[in-house]
Amino acid sequence: MEKSRPLWDNPLQFVFACISYAVGLGNVWRFPYLCQMYGGGGFLIPYLIMLIVEGMPLLFLELAVGQHMRQGSIGAWKTISPYLSGVGVASVVVSFFLSMYYNVINAWAFWYLFHSFQNPLPWAACPLNSNHTGYIEECEKASSTQYFWYRKTLNISPSIEENGSIQWEQAMCLILAWLMVYLCILRGTESTGKVVYLTASLPYLVLLIYLIKALTLHGAVNGLVYMFTPKLEQLANPKAWINAATQIFFSLGLGFGSLIAFASYNEPNNNCERHAIIVSLINSSTSIFASIVTFSIYGFKATFNYENCLNKVILLLMNAFDLEEGFLTADNLNHMKEQLMVTYPNEYVKLLPQIKNCSLEAELDTAVQGTGLAFIVYSEAIKNMEVSQLYSVLYFFMLLMLGIGSMLGNTAAILTPLTDSKFLSTHLPKEVISGIVCFINCIVGLTFTMKAGNYWFDIFNDYAATLSLLLIVLVETIAVCYVYGLRRFEEDLHLMIGHKPSWYWKIMWAFASPLLIISLFIFYITDYILTGTLQYQAWDATQGQLVTKDYPSYALAVIGLLVASSTMCIPLGALAIFIKRRLKREHRSTVA
Amino acid sequence: MQGFLLLAFSLVTTAHAEFCRPDAQNAFKVRLSIKTALGDNAYAWDASEEYLFKAMVAFAMRRYSSQKTTQISNVLLCNVTDRVSFWFVVTDSSKNATTVPRGEVEAAIRMTRNRINNAFLLNDRTMQFLKISSTLSPPTEPSVPIWLVVFGVVFCLIVAGIIFLIVSGIQQRKKNNKEPAETENLEEKCEATVTIENGMPCDMLNLKTGQINGGYAADDERFTPL
């Protein structure tokens, strides 16, 4: 009896799986940063243009390929042309690298989630030093949230060379994260299909709660107004357009093979065109929605810090000149400072280095992205809210849901080709294959729990997927349009969704998207070449801040290896098939 | 008499000024932030409050063993400002014209710091004794860290879920393997029953007497009995 391919129970599961995969941490921690850096509300213009020109067509392409070929990435590209099997392998390799380091974020989310059940929150105050006369020095120089992240969570070493030992707490959280992922993918689409209902919808519930809370916070409006006032001159900056294109590209998760894997479990006549549009629109609107929440939180935090700074200056002046309490307020501070300068010139000059110039704009300008935003800035804002435990639990639970949702897609990209291959599926049941993949990833992921682990995490985060994905998607687009043939693809789509794709899709696939990807590719290569040596941010415990250091040579070698191992799969795959065919032809000619 | 009183008074004030002045030996500066701590319920700092302060310091010195005879008059206050900050010094009642050493006063205040704070409804931050470090109370830590408890619960749930899914998967596979074997058995049984149930029992066909088919009743005699 022929084993039929497992299918999604209904098209809604497929849509939820795609949304759960596409809507990930990048929507929460990367898009608000880009919005802030490249012109606030004005950034939406390049973003939406890129969505229509690049995001929707490429998403539609991948879903259509997966749904038509009904195989994982390796099988799908092999069917299009045997010389393209390397593309599938490259996708699997990149997904493998991604799943290795991505689950560490889930481990951190678990760690913070478990610590949210304490009152007070452990990152709310600095711990005391050994003789209880003050706070620990590193915590005083930095802030309590930074201390908790860099010391208590990561226990980070001063540089990437000092490896240190594995932190057992982080290792335990990582193992738990992998067990959770295994639980969700254990039964294939049967279990994944049910889990994605949760991972896709719960983050929206939490974001809604946060939106309502964030808008009521004191100072939230400052953040919203500052960030969303469009600075249209940024539109002339090419970096804005490039970052918009990059963000759309990576946010949708193109090129990893996950979308092909998800679509391969579809009914053959599923309307993937409609689903592609829905998923990409939901992904972008989630980014905008999350950035409203983030900007409100920024505004709250900036106002809080600004008022703290003012209070510190007022206290300093009051203590130095023995002024009555309430004499100095935030409003008359500047005026009084001048008066004091006139009346007590000597003492005032002595105090001058300690008096900081408090500025709300400067606080709002501190742009943060990545793990810094998610784990430091947000936890700092949360600790100042009332009922902070509740909001903390909600927030880190949301991060966990977003992370697990993306992990489901990543592991699907690896497992679908493996379970499709006849060799493996006949010898090992699906549960064992999933278990082996999770186990290998977990063991390798333990390197990210070492003291220098966060530096290696940054290497993987910045270099493992960026260039390779651009190349993979470029080859994919060219393969479908020119190798497979646009006409043939049109007819396949006609069979699947009942009508031929409109001229708009065809122009985007054939010309606009490849050109865009080529220009992004050229830009990145020139950027890497021009910056020369690559640098990273290391945490200096003595100063309590980040310092820039150069990567040592072996780290650069690892970076090169990461990029090469995935990109080289494409030409090597073609070469391997070419050689195999030559040998077969020679063998046949000698036999005949 | 009056001259004597005047002399004594001037001696006392000069002694007062000599012992208690900013940066004097064994003198401490105190700074209070009453409005910050109490807001609308803030009290005004007047002579009565100063008297209470002197009483508290005298109490502290008495509690700390060696100065059992400290009187309120031994505590001298000076330079009271609007900030509400002032200097104080404790004179030694047993030895004339000396002040109690700095270390002793510091140790005494540290010992009874909590009581002094509470007398004024303030805390270590709003009632500052400059140069006397306060002992910060460490947060109470439960014996088992809470995060481990939550971790344990979640871990057990997930492992239980995995085991359940694996076991049910194995059972389902066993059922699937049994089903092809069972369908074969069923087919054999069906053939056996079919031979019995096929219209007429086959045994009956072996009987000499058969059932007479009414349709051929007319041609009855032509046929030889079976």
CSV table of N, CA, C and O in Angstrom, one decimal, chain A residues 110-111 114-115 117-118 128 132-135 168-169 172-173 175-176 179-180 182-183 186-187 315 318-319 322-325 429 431, chain B residues 29 31-36 81-83 85 134-138 146-148 150-151 154-155 158-159 161-162 165-166 168-169 173:
chain,number,residue,atom,x,y,z
A,110,PHE,N,12.9,31.3,27.9
A,110,PHE,CA,12.5,30.5,29.0
A,110,PHE,C,13.1,31.0,30.3
A,110,PHE,O,12.5,31.1,31.3
A,111,TRP,N,14.4,31.3,30.2
A,111,TRP,CA,15.1,31.8,31.4
A,111,TRP,C,14.4,33.0,32.1
A,111,TRP,O,14.2,33.0,33.2
A,114,PHE,N,11.0,32.1,33.4
A,114,PHE,CA,11.0,31.4,34.8
A,114,PHE,C,11.3,32.4,35.8
A,114,PHE,O,10.8,32.3,37.0
A,115,HIS,N,12.2,33.4,35.5
A,115,HIS,CA,12.5,34.4,36.5
A,115,HIS,C,11.5,35.4,36.8
A,115,HIS,O,11.6,36.2,37.7
A,117,PHE,N,8.6,34.9,37.8
A,117,PHE,CA,7.6,34.6,38.8
A,117,PHE,C,8.1,35.0,40.2
A,117,PHE,O,7.6,34.6,41.2
A,118,GLN,N,9.1,35.8,40.2
A,118,GLN,CA,9.7,36.3,41.5
A,118,GLN,C,9.2,37.7,41.8
A,118,GLN,O,8.9,38.5,40.9
A,128,LEU,N,23.5,43.2,46.2
A,128,LEU,CA,24.5,43.8,47.1
A,128,LEU,C,25.8,43.2,46.9
A,128,LEU,O,26.0,42.0,46.6
A,132,HIS,N,27.8,44.0,52.0
A,132,HIS,CA,26.5,44.6,52.1
A,132,HIS,C,26.5,46.1,52.4
A,132,HIS,O,25.6,46.7,53.0
A,133,THR,N,27.5,46.8,51.9
A,133,THR,CA,27.5,48.2,52.1
A,133,THR,C,27.1,49.0,50.9
A,133,THR,O,26.8,50.2,50.9
A,134,GLY,N,27.0,48.3,49.8
A,134,GLY,CA,26.6,49.0,48.5
A,134,GLY,C,26.2,47.9,47.5
A,134,GLY,O,26.1,46.8,47.8
A,135,TYR,N,26.1,48.4,46.3
A,135,TYR,CA,25.8,47.5,45.2
A,135,TYR,C,27.0,47.0,44.5
A,135,TYR,O,28.1,47.7,44.6
A,168,TRP,N,25.6,26.0,33.2
A,168,TRP,CA,24.7,24.9,33.2
A,168,TRP,C,23.2,25.3,33.2
A,168,TRP,O,22.4,24.7,32.7
A,169,GLU,N,23.0,26.6,33.7
A,169,GLU,CA,21.6,27.0,33.7
A,169,GLU,C,21.1,27.3,32.3
A,169,GLU,O,20.0,26.9,31.9
A,172,MET,N,20.6,24.0,30.5
A,172,MET,CA,19.3,23.3,30.8
A,172,MET,C,18.2,23.9,30.1
A,172,MET,O,17.3,23.3,29.6
A,173,CYS,N,18.2,25.3,30.0
A,173,CYS,CA,17.1,26.0,29.3
A,173,CYS,C,17.2,25.6,27.8
A,173,CYS,O,16.1,25.5,27.2
A,175,ILE,N,18.3,22.7,26.5
A,175,ILE,CA,17.7,21.4,26.4
A,175,ILE,C,16.2,21.4,26.4
A,175,ILE,O,15.5,20.7,25.7
A,176,LEU,N,15.7,22.2,27.4
A,176,LEU,CA,14.2,22.3,27.5
A,176,LEU,C,13.6,22.9,26.2
A,176,LEU,O,12.6,22.4,25.7
A,179,LEU,N,13.6,20.2,23.6
A,179,LEU,CA,12.5,19.2,23.9
A,179,LEU,C,11.2,19.7,23.5
A,179,LEU,O,10.3,19.0,23.0
A,180,MET,N,10.9,21.0,23.7
A,180,MET,CA,9.7,21.6,23.4
A,180,MET,C,9.5,21.6,21.8
A,180,MET,O,8.4,21.2,21.3
A,182,TYR,N,10.9,19.4,19.8
A,182,TYR,CA,10.7,18.1,19.4
A,182,TYR,C,9.3,17.6,19.7
A,182,TYR,O,8.7,16.9,18.8
A,183,LEU,N,8.7,18.1,20.8
A,183,LEU,CA,7.3,17.7,21.1
A,183,LEU,C,6.4,18.2,20.0
A,183,LEU,O,5.4,17.6,19.6
A,186,LEU,N,7.2,16.2,16.5
A,186,LEU,CA,7.3,14.8,16.6
A,186,LEU,C,6.4,14.0,15.6
A,186,LEU,O,6.9,13.1,15.0
A,187,ARG,N,5.2,14.4,15.5
A,187,ARG,CA,4.3,13.7,14.6
A,187,ARG,C,4.1,14.4,13.2
A,187,ARG,O,3.1,14.0,12.5
A,315,LEU,N,18.8,66.9,43.0
A,315,LEU,CA,19.3,66.4,44.3
A,315,LEU,C,20.7,66.9,44.6
A,315,LEU,O,21.1,67.3,45.7
A,318,MET,N,20.7,70.6,45.3
A,318,MET,CA,20.1,70.8,46.6
A,318,MET,C,21.1,70.4,47.7
A,318,MET,O,21.2,71.2,48.7
A,319,ASN,N,21.8,69.3,47.6
A,319,ASN,CA,22.7,68.8,48.6
A,319,ASN,C,23.9,69.7,48.7
A,319,ASN,O,24.4,70.0,49.8
A,322,ASP,N,22.7,73.2,50.0
A,322,ASP,CA,21.8,73.2,51.1
A,322,ASP,C,20.5,74.0,50.9
A,322,ASP,O,20.1,74.8,51.7
A,323,LEU,N,19.9,73.8,49.7
A,323,LEU,CA,18.7,74.6,49.4
A,323,LEU,C,17.5,73.8,50.0
A,323,LEU,O,17.5,72.6,50.2
A,324,GLU,N,16.4,74.5,50.2
A,324,GLU,CA,15.2,73.9,50.7
A,324,GLU,C,14.6,72.9,49.7
A,324,GLU,O,14.7,73.1,48.5
A,325,GLU,N,14.0,71.9,50.2
A,325,GLU,CA,13.4,70.9,49.3
A,325,GLU,C,12.2,71.6,48.6
A,325,GLU,O,11.4,72.3,49.2
A,429,PRO,N,12.0,5.4,11.4
A,429,PRO,CA,10.7,6.1,11.5
A,429,PRO,C,10.9,7.6,11.7
A,429,PRO,O,11.9,8.1,12.1
A,431,GLU,N,9.8,9.7,13.8
A,431,GLU,CA,10.2,10.2,15.1
A,431,GLU,C,11.7,10.2,15.4
A,431,GLU,O,12.2,11.0,16.0
B,29,LYS,N,27.7,65.1,59.5
B,29,LYS,CA,26.7,65.8,58.9
B,29,LYS,C,25.5,64.9,58.6
B,29,LYS,O,25.7,63.8,58.2
B,31,ARG,N,21.6,64.7,56.8
B,31,ARG,CA,20.8,65.4,55.8
B,31,ARG,C,19.5,64.7,55.7
B,31,ARG,O,19.4,63.5,55.5
B,32,LEU,N,18.4,65.4,55.8
B,32,LEU,CA,17.0,64.8,55.8
B,32,LEU,C,16.3,65.3,54.6
B,32,LEU,O,16.4,66.5,54.2
B,33,SER,N,15.5,64.4,54.0
B,33,SER,CA,14.7,64.8,52.8
B,33,SER,C,13.2,64.5,53.2
B,33,SER,O,12.7,63.5,52.8
B,34,ILE,N,12.7,65.3,54.1
B,34,ILE,CA,11.4,65.0,54.6
B,34,ILE,C,10.3,65.1,53.6
B,34,ILE,O,9.4,64.2,53.5
B,35,LYS,N,10.3,66.1,52.7
B,35,LYS,CA,9.2,66.3,51.7
B,35,LYS,C,9.3,65.2,50.7
B,35,LYS,O,8.2,64.7,50.2
B,36,THR,N,10.5,64.7,50.3
B,36,THR,CA,10.6,63.6,49.4
B,36,THR,C,10.0,62.4,49.9
B,36,THR,O,9.3,61.6,49.2
B,81,THR,N,20.3,74.1,58.2
B,81,THR,CA,20.0,74.8,57.0
B,81,THR,C,18.6,74.5,56.5
B,81,THR,O,17.9,73.6,57.1
B,82,ASP,N,18.1,75.2,55.5
B,82,ASP,CA,16.8,75.0,55.0
B,82,ASP,C,16.6,73.6,54.3
B,82,ASP,O,15.5,73.1,54.2
B,83,ARG,N,17.7,73.1,53.9
B,83,ARG,CA,17.7,71.8,53.2
B,83,ARG,C,17.1,70.7,54.1
B,83,ARG,O,16.6,69.7,53.7
B,85,SER,N,19.7,70.1,56.8
B,85,SER,CA,20.9,69.4,57.1
B,85,SER,C,21.6,70.1,58.2
B,85,SER,O,21.4,71.3,58.4
B,134,SER,N,25.6,52.7,55.5
B,134,SER,CA,24.4,51.9,56.0
B,134,SER,C,24.5,50.5,55.5
B,134,SER,O,25.0,50.2,54.5
B,135,THR,N,24.1,49.6,56.4
B,135,THR,CA,24.1,48.2,56.0
B,135,THR,C,22.8,47.9,55.3
B,135,THR,O,21.7,48.0,55.8
B,136,LEU,N,22.9,47.6,54.0
B,136,LEU,CA,21.7,47.3,53.2
B,136,LEU,C,21.3,45.9,53.5
B,136,LEU,O,22.1,45.0,53.6
B,137,SER,N,20.0,45.7,53.5
B,137,SER,CA,19.5,44.4,53.8
B,137,SER,C,19.4,43.6,52.5
B,137,SER,O,18.8,44.1,51.6
B,138,PRO,N,19.9,42.4,52.5
B,138,PRO,CA,19.8,41.7,51.3
B,138,PRO,C,18.4,41.1,51.1
B,138,PRO,O,17.7,40.9,52.1
B,146,ILE,N,13.1,30.0,42.8
B,146,ILE,CA,11.7,29.8,42.2
B,146,ILE,C,11.8,29.3,40.8
B,146,ILE,O,11.0,28.5,40.3
B,147,TRP,N,12.8,29.8,40.1
B,147,TRP,CA,12.9,29.5,38.6
B,147,TRP,C,13.1,28.0,38.4
B,147,TRP,O,12.6,27.5,37.5
B,148,LEU,N,13.8,27.4,39.3
B,148,LEU,CA,14.0,26.0,39.2
B,148,LEU,C,12.7,25.2,39.4
B,148,LEU,O,12.5,24.2,38.7
B,150,VAL,N,9.7,26.3,38.6
B,150,VAL,CA,8.9,26.4,37.4
B,150,VAL,C,9.5,25.6,36.3
B,150,VAL,O,8.8,25.0,35.5
B,151,PHE,N,10.9,25.6,36.2
B,151,PHE,CA,11.6,24.9,35.2
B,151,PHE,C,11.2,23.4,35.3
B,151,PHE,O,10.9,22.7,34.3
B,154,VAL,N,7.6,22.7,34.0
B,154,VAL,CA,7.5,22.7,32.6
B,154,VAL,C,8.2,21.5,31.9
B,154,VAL,O,7.7,20.9,31.0
B,155,PHE,N,9.4,21.2,32.5
B,155,PHE,CA,10.2,20.1,32.0
B,155,PHE,C,9.4,18.8,32.0
B,155,PHE,O,9.4,18.0,31.1
B,158,ILE,N,6.6,18.6,29.5
B,158,ILE,CA,7.0,18.4,28.1
B,158,ILE,C,7.5,17.0,27.9
B,158,ILE,O,7.2,16.3,26.9
B,159,VAL,N,8.3,16.4,28.9
B,159,VAL,CA,8.7,15.1,28.7
B,159,VAL,C,7.6,14.1,28.7
B,159,VAL,O,7.5,13.1,27.9
B,161,GLY,N,4.6,14.7,27.7
B,161,GLY,CA,3.9,14.9,26.4
B,161,GLY,C,4.7,14.1,25.3
B,161,GLY,O,4.1,13.4,24.5
B,162,ILE,N,6.0,14.2,25.3
B,162,ILE,CA,6.8,13.5,24.3
B,162,ILE,C,6.6,12.0,24.5
B,162,ILE,O,6.4,11.2,23.5
B,165,LEU,N,3.2,10.9,23.2
B,165,LEU,CA,3.1,10.9,21.7
B,165,LEU,C,3.9,9.7,21.1
B,165,LEU,O,3.4,9.0,20.2
B,166,ILE,N,5.1,9.4,21.7
B,166,ILE,CA,5.9,8.3,21.1
B,166,ILE,C,5.2,7.0,21.4
B,166,ILE,O,5.1,6.2,20.4
B,168,SER,N,2.0,6.4,21.9
B,168,SER,CA,0.8,6.2,21.1
B,168,SER,C,1.1,6.0,19.7
B,168,SER,O,0.4,5.3,18.9
B,169,GLY,N,2.3,6.6,19.2
B,169,GLY,CA,2.7,6.4,17.8
B,169,GLY,C,3.1,4.9,17.6
B,169,GLY,O,2.7,4.3,16.6
B,173,ARG,N,1.3,2.2,15.2
B,173,ARG,CA,2.0,1.5,14.2
B,173,ARG,C,1.8,0.0,14.3
B,173,ARG,O,1.6,-0.8,13.3
